[in-house]
Backbone as a printed PyTorch tensor [residue, N CA C, xyz], in Angstrom:
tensor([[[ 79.7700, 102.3820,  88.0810],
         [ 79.6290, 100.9520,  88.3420],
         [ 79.6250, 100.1550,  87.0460]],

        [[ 78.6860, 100.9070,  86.1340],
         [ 79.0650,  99.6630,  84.8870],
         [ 80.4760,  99.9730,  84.1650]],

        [[ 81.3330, 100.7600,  84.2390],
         [ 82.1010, 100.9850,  83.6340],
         [ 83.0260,  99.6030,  84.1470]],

        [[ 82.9490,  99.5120,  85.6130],
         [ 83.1240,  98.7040,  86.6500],
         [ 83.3220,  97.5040,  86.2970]],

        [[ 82.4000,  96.9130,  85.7840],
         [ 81.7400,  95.9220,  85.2190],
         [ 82.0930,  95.6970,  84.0370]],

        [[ 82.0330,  96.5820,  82.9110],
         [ 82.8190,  96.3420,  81.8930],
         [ 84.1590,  95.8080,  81.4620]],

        [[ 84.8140,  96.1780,  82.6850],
         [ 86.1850,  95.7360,  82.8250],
         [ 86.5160,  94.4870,  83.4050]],

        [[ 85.6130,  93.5610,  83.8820],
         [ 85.3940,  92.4460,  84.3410],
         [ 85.1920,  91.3060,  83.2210]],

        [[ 86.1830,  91.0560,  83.1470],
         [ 86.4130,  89.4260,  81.8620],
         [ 84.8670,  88.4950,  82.2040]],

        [[ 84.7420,  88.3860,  81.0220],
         [ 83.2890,  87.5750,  80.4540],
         [ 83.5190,  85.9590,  80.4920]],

        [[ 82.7880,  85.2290,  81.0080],
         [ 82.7200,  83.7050,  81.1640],
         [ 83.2880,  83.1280,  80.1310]],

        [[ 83.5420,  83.3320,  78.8110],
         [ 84.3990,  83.0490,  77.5740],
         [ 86.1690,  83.3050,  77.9250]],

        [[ 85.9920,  84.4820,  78.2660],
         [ 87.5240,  85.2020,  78.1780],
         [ 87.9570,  84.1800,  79.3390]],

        [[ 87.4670,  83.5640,  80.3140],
         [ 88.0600,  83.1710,  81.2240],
         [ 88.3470,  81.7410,  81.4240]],

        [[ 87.8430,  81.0750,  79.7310],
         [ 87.9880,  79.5230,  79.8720],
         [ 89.5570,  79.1510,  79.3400]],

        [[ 90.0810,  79.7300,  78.6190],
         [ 91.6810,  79.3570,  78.4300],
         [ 92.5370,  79.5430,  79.5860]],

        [[ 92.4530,  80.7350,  80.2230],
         [ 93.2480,  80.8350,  80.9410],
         [ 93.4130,  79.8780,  82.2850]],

        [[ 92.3060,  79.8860,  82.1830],
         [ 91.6060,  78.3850,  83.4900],
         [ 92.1350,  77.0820,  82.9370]],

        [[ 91.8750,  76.9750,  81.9690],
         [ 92.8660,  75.4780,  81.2360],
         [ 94.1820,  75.6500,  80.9100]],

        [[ 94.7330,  76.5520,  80.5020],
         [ 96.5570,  76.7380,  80.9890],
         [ 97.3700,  76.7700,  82.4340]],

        [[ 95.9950,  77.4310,  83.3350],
         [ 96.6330,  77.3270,  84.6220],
         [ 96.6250,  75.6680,  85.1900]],

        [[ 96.0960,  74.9670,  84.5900],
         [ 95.5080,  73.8740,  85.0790],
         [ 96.2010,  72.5850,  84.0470]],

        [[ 96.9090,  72.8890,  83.0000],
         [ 97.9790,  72.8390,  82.3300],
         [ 99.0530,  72.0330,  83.3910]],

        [[ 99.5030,  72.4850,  84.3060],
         [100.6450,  72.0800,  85.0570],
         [100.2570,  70.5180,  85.7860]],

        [[ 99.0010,  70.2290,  85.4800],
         [ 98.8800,  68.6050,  85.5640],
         [ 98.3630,  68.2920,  87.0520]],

        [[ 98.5920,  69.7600,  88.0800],
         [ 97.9360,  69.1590,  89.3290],
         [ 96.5850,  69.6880,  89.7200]],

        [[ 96.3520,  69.4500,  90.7070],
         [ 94.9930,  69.8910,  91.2280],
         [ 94.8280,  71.2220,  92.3070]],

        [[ 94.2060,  71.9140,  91.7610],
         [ 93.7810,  73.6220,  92.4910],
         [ 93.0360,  73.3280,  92.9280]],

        [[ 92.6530,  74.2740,  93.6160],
         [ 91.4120,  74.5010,  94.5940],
         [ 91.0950,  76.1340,  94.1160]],

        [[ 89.7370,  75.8410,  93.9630],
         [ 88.6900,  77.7980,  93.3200],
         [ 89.6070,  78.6090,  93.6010]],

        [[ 90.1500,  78.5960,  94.6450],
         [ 90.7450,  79.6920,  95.2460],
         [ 92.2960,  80.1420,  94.7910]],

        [[ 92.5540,  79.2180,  94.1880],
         [ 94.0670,  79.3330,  93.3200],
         [ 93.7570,  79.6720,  92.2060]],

        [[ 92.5390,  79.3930,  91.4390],
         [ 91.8980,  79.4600,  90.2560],
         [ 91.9210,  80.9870,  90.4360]],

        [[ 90.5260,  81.6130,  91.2260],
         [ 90.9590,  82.7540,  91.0590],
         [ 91.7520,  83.7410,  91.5050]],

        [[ 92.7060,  83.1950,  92.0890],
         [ 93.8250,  84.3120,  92.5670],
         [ 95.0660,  84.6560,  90.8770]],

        [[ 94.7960,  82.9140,  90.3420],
         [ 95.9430,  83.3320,  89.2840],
         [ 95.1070,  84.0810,  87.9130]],

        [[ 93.5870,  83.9990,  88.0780],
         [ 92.8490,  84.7990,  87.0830],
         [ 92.8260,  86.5190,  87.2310]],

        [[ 92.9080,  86.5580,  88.9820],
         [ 92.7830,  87.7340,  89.3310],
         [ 94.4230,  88.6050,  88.6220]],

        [[ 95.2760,  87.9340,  88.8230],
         [ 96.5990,  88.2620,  88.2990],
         [ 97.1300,  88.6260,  86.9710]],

        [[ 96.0900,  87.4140,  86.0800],
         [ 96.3820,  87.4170,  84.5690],
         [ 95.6950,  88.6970,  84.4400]],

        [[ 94.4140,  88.8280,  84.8930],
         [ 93.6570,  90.1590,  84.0220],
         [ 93.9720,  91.5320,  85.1790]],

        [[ 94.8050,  91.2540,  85.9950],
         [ 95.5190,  92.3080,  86.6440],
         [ 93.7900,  93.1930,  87.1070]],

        [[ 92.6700,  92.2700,  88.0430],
         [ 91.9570,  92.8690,  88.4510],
         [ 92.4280,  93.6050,  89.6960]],

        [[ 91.6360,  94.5710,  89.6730],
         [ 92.0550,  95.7420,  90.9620],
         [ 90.4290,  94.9980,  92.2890]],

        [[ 90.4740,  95.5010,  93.3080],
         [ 90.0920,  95.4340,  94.8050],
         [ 88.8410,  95.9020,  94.3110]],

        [[ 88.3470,  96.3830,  93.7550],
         [ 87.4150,  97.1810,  93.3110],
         [ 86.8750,  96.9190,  92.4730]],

        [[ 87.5450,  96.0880,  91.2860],
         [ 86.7360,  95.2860,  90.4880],
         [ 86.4360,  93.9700,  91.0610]],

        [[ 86.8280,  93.4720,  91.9750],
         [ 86.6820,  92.5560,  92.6970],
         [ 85.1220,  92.6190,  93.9960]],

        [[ 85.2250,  93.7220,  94.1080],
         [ 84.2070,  93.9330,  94.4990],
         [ 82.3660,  94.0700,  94.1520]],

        [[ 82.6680,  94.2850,  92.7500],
         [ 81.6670,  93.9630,  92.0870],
         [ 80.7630,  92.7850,  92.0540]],

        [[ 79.7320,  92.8350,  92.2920],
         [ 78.7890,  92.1620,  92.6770],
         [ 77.6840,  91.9440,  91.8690]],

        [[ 76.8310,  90.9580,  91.2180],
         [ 76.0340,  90.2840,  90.0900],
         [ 74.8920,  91.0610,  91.0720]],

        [[ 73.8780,  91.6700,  90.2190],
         [ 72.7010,  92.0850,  90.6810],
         [ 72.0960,  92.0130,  91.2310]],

        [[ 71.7860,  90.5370,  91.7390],
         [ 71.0440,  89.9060,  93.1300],
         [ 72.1320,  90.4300,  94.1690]],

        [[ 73.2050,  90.7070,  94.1830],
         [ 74.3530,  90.9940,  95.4710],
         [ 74.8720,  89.2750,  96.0390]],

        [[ 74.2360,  88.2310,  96.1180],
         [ 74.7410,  87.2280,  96.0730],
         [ 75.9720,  86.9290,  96.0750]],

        [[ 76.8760,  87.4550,  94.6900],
         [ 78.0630,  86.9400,  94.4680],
         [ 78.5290,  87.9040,  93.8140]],

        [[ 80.0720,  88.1740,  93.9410],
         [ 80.7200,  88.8660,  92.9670],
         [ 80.5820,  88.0840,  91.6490]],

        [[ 80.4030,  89.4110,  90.6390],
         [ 80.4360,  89.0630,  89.6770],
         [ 81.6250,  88.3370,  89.0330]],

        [[ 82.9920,  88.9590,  89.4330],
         [ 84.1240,  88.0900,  88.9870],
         [ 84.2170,  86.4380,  88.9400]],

        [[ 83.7980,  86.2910,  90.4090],
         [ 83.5310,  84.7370,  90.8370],
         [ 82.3670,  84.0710,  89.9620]],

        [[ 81.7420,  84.6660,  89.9880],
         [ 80.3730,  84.1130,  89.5770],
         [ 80.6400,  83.7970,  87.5530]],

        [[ 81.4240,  84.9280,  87.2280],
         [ 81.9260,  84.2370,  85.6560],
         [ 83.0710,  83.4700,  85.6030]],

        [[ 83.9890,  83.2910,  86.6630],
         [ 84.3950,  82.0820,  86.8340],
         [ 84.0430,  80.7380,  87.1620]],

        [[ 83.2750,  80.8820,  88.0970],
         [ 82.6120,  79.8620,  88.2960],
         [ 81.9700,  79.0410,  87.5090]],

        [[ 81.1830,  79.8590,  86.4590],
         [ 80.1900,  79.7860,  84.9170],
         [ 81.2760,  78.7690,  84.1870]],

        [[ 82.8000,  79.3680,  83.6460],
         [ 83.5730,  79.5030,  82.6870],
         [ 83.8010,  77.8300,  83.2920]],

        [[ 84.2970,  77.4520,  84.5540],
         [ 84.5240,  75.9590,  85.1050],
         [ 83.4190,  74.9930,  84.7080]],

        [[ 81.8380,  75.4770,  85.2820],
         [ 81.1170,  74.6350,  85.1700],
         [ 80.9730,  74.2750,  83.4280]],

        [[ 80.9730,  75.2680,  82.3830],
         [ 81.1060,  75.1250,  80.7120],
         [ 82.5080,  73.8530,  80.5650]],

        [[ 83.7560,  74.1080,  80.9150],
         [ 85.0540,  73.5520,  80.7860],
         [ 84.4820,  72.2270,  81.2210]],

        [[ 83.8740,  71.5710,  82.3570],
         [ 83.9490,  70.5870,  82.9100],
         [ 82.5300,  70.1290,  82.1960]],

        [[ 81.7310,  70.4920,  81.6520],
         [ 80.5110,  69.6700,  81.1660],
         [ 81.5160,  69.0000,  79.1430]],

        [[ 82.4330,  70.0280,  78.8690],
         [ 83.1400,  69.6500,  77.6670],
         [ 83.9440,  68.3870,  77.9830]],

        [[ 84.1490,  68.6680,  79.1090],
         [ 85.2500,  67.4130,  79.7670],
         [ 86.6970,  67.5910,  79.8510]],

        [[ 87.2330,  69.1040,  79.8620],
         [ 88.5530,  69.3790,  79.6230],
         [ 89.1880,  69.5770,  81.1140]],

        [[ 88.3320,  69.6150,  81.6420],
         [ 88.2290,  69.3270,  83.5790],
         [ 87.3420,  68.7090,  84.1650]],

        [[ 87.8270,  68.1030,  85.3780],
         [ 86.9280,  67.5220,  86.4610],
         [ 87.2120,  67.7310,  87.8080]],

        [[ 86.3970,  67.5240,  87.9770],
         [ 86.7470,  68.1650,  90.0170],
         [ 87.2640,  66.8550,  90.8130]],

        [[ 88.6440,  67.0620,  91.0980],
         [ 89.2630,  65.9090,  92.3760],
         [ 88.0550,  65.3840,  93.6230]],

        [[ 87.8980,  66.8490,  93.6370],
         [ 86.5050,  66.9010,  95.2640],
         [ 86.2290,  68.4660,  95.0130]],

        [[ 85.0600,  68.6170,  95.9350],
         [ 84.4020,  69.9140,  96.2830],
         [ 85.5270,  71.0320,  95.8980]],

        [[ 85.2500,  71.9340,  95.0000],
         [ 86.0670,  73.1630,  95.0440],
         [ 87.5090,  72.7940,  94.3830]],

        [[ 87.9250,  71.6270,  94.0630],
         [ 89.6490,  71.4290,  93.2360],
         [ 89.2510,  70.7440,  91.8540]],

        [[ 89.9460,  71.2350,  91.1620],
         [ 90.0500,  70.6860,  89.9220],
         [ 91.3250,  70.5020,  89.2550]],

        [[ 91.1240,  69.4330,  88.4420],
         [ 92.1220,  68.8530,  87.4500],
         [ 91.5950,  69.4860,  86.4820]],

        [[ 92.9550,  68.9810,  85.0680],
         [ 93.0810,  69.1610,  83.5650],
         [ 92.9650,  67.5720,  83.2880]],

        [[ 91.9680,  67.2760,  82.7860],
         [ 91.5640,  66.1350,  81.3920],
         [ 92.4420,  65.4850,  81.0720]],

        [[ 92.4340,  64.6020,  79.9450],
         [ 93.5040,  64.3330,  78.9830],
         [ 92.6370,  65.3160,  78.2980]],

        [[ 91.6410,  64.9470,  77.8940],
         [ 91.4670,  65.9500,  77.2780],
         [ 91.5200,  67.2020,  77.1220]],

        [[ 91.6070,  67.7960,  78.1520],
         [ 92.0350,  69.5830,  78.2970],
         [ 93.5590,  69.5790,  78.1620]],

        [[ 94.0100,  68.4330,  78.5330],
         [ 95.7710,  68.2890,  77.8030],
         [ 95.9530,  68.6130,  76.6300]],

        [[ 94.8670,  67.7820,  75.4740],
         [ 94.9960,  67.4290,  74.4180],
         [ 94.7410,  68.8280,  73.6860]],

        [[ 93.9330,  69.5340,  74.4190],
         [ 93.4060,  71.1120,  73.7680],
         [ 94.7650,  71.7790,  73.6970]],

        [[ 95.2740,  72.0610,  74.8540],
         [ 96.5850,  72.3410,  75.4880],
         [ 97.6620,  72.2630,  74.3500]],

        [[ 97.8580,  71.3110,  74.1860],
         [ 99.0570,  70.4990,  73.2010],
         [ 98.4410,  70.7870,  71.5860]],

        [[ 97.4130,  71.1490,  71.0970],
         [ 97.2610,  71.8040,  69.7430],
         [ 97.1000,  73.4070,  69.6400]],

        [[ 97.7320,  74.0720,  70.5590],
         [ 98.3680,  75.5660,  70.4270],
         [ 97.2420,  76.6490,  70.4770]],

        [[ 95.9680,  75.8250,  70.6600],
         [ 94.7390,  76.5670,  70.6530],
         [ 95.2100,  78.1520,  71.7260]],

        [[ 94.6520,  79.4740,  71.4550],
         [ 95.0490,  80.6520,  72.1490],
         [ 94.0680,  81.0400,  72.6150]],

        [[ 92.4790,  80.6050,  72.9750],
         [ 91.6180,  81.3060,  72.8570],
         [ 90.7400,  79.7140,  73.4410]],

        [[ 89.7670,  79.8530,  74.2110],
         [ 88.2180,  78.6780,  74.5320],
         [ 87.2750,  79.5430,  74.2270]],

        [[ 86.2260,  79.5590,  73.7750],
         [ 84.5690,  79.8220,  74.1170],
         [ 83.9250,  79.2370,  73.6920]],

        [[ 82.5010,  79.3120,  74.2090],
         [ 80.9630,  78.6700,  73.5150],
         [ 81.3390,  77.5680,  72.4080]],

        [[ 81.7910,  78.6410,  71.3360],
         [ 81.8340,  77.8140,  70.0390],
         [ 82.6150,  76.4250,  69.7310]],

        [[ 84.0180,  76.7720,  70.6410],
         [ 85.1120,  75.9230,  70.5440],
         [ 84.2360,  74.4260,  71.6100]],

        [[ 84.0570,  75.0650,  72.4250],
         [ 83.5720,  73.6010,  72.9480],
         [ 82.5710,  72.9030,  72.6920]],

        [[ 82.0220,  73.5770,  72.0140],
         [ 80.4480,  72.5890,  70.9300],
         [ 81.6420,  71.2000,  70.4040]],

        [[ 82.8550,  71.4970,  70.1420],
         [ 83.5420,  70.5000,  69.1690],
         [ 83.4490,  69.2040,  69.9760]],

        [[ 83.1600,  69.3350,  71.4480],
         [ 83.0460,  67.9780,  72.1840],
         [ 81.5420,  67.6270,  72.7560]],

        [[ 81.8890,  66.1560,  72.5920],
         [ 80.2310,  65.4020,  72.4130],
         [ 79.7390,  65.7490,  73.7810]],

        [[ 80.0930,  65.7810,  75.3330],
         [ 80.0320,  65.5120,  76.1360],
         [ 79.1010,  67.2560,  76.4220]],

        [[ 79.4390,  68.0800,  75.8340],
         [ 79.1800,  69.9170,  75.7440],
         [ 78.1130,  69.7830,  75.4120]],

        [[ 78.2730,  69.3390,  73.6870],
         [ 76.8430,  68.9710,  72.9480],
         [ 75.5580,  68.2840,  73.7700]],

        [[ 76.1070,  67.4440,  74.4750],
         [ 74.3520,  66.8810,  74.4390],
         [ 73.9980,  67.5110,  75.9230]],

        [[ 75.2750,  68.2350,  76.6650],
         [ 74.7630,  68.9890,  77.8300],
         [ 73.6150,  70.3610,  77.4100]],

        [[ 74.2450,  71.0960,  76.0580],
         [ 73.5840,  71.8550,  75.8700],
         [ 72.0250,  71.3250,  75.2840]],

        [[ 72.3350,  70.1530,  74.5830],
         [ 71.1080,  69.7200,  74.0170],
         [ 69.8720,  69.2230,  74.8890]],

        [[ 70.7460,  68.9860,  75.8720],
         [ 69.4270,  68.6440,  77.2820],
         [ 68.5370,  69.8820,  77.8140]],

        [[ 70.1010,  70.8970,  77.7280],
         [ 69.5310,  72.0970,  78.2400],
         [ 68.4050,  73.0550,  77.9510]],

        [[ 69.1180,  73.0630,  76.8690],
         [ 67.4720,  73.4440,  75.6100],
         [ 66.4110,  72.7800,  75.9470]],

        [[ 66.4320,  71.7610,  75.5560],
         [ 65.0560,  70.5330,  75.4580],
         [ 64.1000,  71.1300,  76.8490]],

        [[ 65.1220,  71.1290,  77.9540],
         [ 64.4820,  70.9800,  79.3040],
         [ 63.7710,  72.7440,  79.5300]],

        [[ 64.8860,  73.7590,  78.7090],
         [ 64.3910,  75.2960,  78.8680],
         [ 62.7910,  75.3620,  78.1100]],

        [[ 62.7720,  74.6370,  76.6460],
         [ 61.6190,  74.4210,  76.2090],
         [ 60.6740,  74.2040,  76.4080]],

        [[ 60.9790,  72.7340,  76.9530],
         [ 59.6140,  72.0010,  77.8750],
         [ 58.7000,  72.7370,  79.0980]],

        [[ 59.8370,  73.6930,  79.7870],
         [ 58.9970,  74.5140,  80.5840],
         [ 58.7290,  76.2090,  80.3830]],

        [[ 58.7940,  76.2260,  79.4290],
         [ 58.2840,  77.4950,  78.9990],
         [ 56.9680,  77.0980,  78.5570]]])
């Protein structure tokens, strides 16, 4: 099972590819999201099946899901409605400077990331 798991792309690995698919200027729905993620990283039925520890959710979904909600607090997406999303100008603009790679680090570069994380903290603090 963890080997399982290992082979399951990490909430980082999965923010470019989510903004190239989303590249084409229209609006998806989750479910296109991950069918064309499931494709890029050529997951098998079985890694798909994998499931986050509570059993709740597959894990696949569940670091996609992560990788959207990170993309859309940067502002390089926004959701049309429930479950579809667009590309930004700004996730255009990422797009159009040849960037090969999103994570953590790269999206600190936008203000909108920053003070999400900076709330986040503040608020993890306050209740500890």
């Amino acid at each position: 099972m963890t080997d399982l798991k290992n082979r399951i792309p990490d909430f980082q690995t999965l923010m470019y590819p989510i903004v190239s698919f989303l590249g084409d200027g229209q609006p998806h729905s989750f479910q296109e999201v991950l069918e064309h993620l499931t494709n890029v990283f050529s997951l098998t039925d079985e890694e798909l099946r994998v499931y986050v520890p509570s059993g709740q959710q597959p894990l696949f979904k569940n670091r996609a899901t992560w990788s959207i909600s990170y993309l859309k607090k940067a502002g390089l997406l926004t959701y049309v409605k429930r479950g579809v999303y667009k590309l930004t100008d700004v996730g255009r603009r990422v797009l159009d400077e040849n960037v090969n790679s999103i994570n953590v680090e790269f999206l600190r570069k936008f203000e909108g990331f920053k003070l999400w994380q900076e709330t986040y903290q503040q608020n993890e603090e306050s209740n500890s």
